[in-house]
Coordinates of C-alpha atoms in Angstrom, one line a residue:
X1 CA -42.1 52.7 -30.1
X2 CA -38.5 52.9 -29.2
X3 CA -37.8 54.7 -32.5
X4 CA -40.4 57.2 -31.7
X5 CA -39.1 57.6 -28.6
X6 CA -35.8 58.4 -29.9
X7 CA -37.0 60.7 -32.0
X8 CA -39.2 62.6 -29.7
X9 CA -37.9 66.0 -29.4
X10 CA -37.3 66.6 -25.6
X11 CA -39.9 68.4 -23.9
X12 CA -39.0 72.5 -22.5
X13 CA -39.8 72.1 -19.0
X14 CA -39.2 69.3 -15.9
X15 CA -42.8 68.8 -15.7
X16 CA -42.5 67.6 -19.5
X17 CA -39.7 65.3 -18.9
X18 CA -41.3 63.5 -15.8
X19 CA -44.9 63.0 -17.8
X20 CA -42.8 61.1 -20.6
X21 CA -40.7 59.6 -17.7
X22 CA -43.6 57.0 -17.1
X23 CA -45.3 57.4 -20.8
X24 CA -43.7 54.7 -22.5
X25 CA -44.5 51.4 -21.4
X26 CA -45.6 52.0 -17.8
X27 CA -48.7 49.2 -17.6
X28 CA -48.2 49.1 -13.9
X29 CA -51.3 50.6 -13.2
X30 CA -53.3 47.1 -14.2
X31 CA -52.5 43.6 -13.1
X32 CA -48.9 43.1 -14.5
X33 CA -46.3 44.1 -13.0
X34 CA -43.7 47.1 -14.1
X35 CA -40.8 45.8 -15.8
X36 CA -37.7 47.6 -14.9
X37 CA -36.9 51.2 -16.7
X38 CA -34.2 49.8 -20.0
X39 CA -31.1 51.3 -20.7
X40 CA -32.7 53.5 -23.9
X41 CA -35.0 54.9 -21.8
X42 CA -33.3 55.7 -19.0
X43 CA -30.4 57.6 -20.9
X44 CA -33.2 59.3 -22.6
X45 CA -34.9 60.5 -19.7
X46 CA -31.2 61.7 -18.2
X47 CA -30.5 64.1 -21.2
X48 CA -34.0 65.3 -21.5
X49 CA -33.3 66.5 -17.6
X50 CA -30.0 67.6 -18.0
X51 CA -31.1 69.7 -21.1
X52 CA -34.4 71.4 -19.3
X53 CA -31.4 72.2 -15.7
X54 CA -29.4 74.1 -18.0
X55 CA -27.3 75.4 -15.4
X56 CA -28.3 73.5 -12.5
X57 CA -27.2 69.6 -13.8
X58 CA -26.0 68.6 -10.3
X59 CA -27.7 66.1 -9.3
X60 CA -28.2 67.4 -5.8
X61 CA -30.5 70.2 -7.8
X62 CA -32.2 67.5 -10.0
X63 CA -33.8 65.8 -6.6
X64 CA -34.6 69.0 -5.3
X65 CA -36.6 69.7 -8.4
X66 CA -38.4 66.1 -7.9
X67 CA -39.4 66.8 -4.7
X68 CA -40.7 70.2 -5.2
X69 CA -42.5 68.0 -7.9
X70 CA -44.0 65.7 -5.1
X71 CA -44.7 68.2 -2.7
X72 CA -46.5 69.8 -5.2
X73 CA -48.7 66.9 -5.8
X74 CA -50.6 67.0 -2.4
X75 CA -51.4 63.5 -2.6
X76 CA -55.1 63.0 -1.0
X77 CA -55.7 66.5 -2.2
X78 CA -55.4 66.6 -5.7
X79 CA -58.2 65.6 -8.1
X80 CA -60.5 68.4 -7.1
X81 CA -58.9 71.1 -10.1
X82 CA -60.2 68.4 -12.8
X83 CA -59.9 65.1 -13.9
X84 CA -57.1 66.0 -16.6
X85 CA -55.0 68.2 -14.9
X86 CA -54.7 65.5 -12.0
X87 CA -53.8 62.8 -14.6
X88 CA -50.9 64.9 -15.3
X89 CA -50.0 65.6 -12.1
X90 CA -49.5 61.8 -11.5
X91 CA -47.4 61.6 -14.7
X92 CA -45.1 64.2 -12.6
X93 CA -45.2 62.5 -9.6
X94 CA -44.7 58.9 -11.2
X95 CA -41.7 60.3 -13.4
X96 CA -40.0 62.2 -10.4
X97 CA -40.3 58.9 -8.2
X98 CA -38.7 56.7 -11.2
X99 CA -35.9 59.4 -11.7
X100 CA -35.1 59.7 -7.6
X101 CA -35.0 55.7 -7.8
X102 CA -32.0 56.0 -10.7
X103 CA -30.3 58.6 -9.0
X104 CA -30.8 56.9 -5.9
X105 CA -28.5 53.9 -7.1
X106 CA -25.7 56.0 -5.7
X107 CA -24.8 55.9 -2.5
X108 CA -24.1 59.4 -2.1
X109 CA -27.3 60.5 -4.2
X110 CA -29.2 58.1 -1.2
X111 CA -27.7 59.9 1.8
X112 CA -28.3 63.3 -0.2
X113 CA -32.0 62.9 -0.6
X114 CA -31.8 61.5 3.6
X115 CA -30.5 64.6 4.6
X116 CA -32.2 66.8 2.5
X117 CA -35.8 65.7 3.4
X118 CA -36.9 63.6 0.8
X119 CA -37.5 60.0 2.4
X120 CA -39.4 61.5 5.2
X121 CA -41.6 63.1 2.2
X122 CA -41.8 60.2 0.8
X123 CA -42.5 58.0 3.6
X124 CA -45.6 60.8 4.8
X125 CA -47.0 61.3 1.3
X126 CA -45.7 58.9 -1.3
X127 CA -46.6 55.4 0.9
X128 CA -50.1 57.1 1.3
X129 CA -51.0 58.3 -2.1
X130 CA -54.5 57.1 -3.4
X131 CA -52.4 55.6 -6.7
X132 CA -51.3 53.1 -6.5
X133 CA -48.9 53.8 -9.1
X134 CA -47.4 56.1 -7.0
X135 CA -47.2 54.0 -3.7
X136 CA -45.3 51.5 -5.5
X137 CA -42.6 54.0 -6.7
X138 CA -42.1 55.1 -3.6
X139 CA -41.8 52.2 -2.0
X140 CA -39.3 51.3 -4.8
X141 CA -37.2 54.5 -3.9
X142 CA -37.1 53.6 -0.2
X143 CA -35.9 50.2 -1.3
X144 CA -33.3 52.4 -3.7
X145 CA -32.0 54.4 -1.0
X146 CA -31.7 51.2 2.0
X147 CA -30.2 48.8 0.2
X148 CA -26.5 48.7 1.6
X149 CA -26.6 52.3 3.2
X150 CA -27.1 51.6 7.3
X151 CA -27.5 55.3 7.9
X152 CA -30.8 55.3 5.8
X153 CA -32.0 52.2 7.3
X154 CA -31.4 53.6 10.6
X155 CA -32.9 56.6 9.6
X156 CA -35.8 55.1 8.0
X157 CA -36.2 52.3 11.1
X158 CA -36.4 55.2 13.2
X159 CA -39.0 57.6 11.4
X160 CA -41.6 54.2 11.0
X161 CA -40.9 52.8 7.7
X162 CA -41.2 49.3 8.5
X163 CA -44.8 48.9 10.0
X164 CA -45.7 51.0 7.5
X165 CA -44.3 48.9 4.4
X166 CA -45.7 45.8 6.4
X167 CA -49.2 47.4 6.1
X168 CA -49.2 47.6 2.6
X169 CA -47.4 44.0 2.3
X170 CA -50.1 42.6 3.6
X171 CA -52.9 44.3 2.5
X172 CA -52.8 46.6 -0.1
X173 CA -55.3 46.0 -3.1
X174 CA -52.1 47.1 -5.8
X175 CA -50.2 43.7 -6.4
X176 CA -47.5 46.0 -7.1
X177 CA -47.5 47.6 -4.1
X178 CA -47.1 44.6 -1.9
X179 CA -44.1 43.0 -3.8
X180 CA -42.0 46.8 -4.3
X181 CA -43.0 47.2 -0.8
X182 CA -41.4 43.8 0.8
X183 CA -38.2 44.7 -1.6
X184 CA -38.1 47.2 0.7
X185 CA -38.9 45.4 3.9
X186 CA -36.4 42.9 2.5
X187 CA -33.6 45.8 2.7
X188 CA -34.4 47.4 6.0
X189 CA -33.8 44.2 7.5
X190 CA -31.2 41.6 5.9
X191 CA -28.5 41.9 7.7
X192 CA -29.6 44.8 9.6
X193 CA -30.0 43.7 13.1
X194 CA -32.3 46.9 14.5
X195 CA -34.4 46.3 12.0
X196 CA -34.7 42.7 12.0
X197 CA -35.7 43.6 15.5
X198 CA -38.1 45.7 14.6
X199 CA -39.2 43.2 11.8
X200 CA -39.6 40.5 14.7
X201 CA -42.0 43.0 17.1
X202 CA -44.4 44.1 14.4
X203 CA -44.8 40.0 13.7
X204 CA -42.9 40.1 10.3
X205 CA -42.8 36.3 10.1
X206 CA -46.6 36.1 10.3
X207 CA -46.7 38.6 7.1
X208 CA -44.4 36.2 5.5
X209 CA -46.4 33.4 5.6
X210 CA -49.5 35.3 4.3
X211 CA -47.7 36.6 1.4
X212 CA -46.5 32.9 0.7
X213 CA -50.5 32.1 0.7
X214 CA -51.3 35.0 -1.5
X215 CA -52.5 34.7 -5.0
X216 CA -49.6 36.7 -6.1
X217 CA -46.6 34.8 -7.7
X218 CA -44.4 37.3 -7.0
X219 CA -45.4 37.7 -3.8
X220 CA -45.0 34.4 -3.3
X221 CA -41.9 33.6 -4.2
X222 CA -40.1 37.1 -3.0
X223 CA -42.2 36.1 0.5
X224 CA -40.4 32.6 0.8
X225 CA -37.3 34.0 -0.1
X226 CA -36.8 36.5 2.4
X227 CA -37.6 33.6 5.2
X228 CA -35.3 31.7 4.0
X229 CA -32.7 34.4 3.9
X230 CA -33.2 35.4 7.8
X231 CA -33.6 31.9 8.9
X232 CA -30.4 30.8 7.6
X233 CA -28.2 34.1 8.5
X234 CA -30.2 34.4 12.1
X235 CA -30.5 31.2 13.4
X236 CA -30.5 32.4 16.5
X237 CA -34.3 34.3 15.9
X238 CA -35.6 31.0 14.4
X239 CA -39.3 31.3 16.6
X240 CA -41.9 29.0 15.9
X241 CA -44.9 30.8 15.9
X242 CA -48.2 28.9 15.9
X243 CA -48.9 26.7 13.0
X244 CA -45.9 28.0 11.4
X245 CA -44.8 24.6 10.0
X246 CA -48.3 23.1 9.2
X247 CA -48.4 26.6 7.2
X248 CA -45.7 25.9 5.2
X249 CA -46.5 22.3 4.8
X250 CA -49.9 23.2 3.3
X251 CA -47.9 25.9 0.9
X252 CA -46.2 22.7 -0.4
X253 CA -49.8 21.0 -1.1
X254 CA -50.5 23.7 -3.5
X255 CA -49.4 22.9 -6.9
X256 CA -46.0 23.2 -7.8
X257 CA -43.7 26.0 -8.5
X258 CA -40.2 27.1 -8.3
X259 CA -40.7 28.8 -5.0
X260 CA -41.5 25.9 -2.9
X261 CA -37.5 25.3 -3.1
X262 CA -37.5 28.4 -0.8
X263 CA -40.2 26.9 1.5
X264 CA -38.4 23.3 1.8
X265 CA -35.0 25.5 2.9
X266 CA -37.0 27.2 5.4
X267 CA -38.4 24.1 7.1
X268 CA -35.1 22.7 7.4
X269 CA -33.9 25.8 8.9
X270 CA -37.1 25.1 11.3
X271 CA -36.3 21.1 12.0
X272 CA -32.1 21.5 12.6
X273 CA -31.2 22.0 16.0
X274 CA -35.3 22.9 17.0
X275 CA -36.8 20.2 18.8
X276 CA -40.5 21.3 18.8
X277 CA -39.9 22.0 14.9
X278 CA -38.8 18.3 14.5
X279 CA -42.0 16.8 16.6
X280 CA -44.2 19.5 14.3
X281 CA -42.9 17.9 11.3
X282 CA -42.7 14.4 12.7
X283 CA -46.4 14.8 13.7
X284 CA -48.7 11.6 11.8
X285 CA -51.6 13.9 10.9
X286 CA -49.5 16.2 8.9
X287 CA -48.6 13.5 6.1
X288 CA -45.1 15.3 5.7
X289 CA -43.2 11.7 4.9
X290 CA -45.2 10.7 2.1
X291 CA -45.6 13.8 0.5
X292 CA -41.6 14.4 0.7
X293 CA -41.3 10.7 -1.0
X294 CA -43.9 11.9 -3.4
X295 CA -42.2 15.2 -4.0
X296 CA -38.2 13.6 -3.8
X297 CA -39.7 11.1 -7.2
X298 CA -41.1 13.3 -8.8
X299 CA -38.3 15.5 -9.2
X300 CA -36.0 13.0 -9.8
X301 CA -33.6 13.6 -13.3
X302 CA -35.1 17.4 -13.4
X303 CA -32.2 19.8 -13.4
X304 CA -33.7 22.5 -13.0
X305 CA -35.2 21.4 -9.8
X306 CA -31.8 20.0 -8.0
X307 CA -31.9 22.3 -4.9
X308 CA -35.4 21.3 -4.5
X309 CA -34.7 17.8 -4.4
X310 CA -31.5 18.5 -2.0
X311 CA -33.8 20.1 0.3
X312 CA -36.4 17.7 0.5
X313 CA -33.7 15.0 0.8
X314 CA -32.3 17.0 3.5
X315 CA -35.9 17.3 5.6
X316 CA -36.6 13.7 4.7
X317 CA -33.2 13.0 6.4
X318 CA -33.6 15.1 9.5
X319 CA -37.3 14.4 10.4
X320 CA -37.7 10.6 9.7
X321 CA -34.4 9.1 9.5
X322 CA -33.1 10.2 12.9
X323 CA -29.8 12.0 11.7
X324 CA -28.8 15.2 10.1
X325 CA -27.5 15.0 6.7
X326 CA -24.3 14.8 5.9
X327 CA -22.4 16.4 2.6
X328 CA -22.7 12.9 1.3
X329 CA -25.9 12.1 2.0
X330 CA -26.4 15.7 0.2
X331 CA -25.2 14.4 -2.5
X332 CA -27.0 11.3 -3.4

């Protein structure tokens, strides 16, 4: 396929380009999820464009000639002009998403497509699309554009991104969806302190814990990561909600995988300095001590699993031996 591809004579027109933009290996559409766009492809797809611009190869001109592309697309709309023509269409709208995304890795391309419109087109058409090969890439380009730019997360906090890309965390039917879309959550909020605010008012922790509780391993594991993250760097926002450790306890009961390391961190997060999260743990009904001696055994001499067993050490420690550990006690 990659020799094909390589030999595939590029097409005369953008439209052409964006269709073979998501041709080659795009199985996002059924249960797996995307892998990321390789190098081959992605130089490919950059001289195809550049060769169909002709004159107009600034990149500035090549997002403007995406989101004519998405606007084009009418999201809800299409599919009444036939079934075919509307397949390509998505091919255009998938391949236009994918390209914003590479240019997007620039900082300057990011604040471009801010000014000129494109997020807020995104954000109104793209999150909403009845694909869900198109939500995800435009989740995936709102992730693009936030990640270490504060003047597109405060202009994406501001215009409603984040309950938005909680919505479809939670609940949307595409497993892609829900893990592009917390990579996006995820960069609108770490170390972001409006939006972790935001994050905290539309009950972000809560759609955490479902997505740790999910039957999505990515999910999952992207889920307990990103509470781990803001528990450790904001202490200071380290709320309790309702159940929240008996949750995450009973996310440890499931069987194992290398994402309950993430959950163990963000119960001792919970425990240190967090009286009501100590007597939660400490609690007799929740079984916490025998399962952490269970857990602490059965990792023993498995290096892959260290941090784990530092972690549950560390709880162990904390909850049932009356101190906090100490680097030593780390270590042994």
């Amino acid at each position: 396929m990659a020799e094909d591809q390589r030999n595939r004579r590029h097409p005369q027109n953008l439209q052409g380009v964006l269709r073979l933009a998501v041709e080659a290996g795009s199985a996002a559409d059924g249960p797996a999820l995307p892998e990321p766009m390789s190098e081959e492809r992605k130089e490919w797809l950059k001289g195809a464009l550049a060769e169909v611009a002709k004159g107009q190869n600034s990149e500035v001109e090549q997002m403007k000639e995406c989101m004519r592309v998405l606007l084009r697309d009418g999201g809800c709309e299409r599919g009444r002009e036939g079934e075919e023509e509307g397949e390509d269409e998505e091919g255009e709208t998938e391949g236009a998403l994918e390209f914003l995304s590479e240019l997007c890795e620039n900082l300057d391309n990011a604040r471009d497509l801010m000014t000129l419109g494109g997020l807020d087109l995104c954000m109104s058409q793209c999150l909403n699309h009845p694909q869900g090969s198109v939500r995800w890439r435009g989740a995936q380009l709102i992730a693009s554009c936030a990640q270490n730019m504060p003047e597109v997360q405060c202009h994406l906090l501001s215009k409603g991104a984040l309950p938005k890309l909680l919505q479809l965390t939670d609940s949307d039917p595409h497993p892609t969806v829900r893990v592009k879309a917390l990579y996006a959550v995820s960069c609108l909020v770490r170390e972001q302190e409006v939006g972790l605010r935001a994050f905290l008012s539309h009950d972000g922790f809560s759609v955490l814990m479902r997505g740790m509780q999910s039957d999505n391993e990515k999910l999952r594991t992207k889920s307990s990561f990103l509470l781990l993250n803001l528990l450790t760097v904001h202490p200071e926002h380290k709320v309790l909600s309702m159940g929240m450790v008996q949750q995450l306890v009973s996310v440890l009961r499931t069987p194992h995988s290398s994402f309950h390391e993430h959950v163990l961190g963000a119960l001792c997060c919970l425990v240190e300095e967090s009286p009501l999260g100590l007597r939660d743990c400490q609690s007799p009904t929740l079984g916490l001590e025998e399962m952490l001696n269970q857990r602490a055994e059965d990792l023993q001499g498995r290096e892959e699993c260290q941090e784990e067993l530092e972690f549950c050490k560390r709880l162990r420690s904390a909850c049932f031996c009356g101190r906090q550990p100490d680097d030593s006690g780390m270590d042994r």
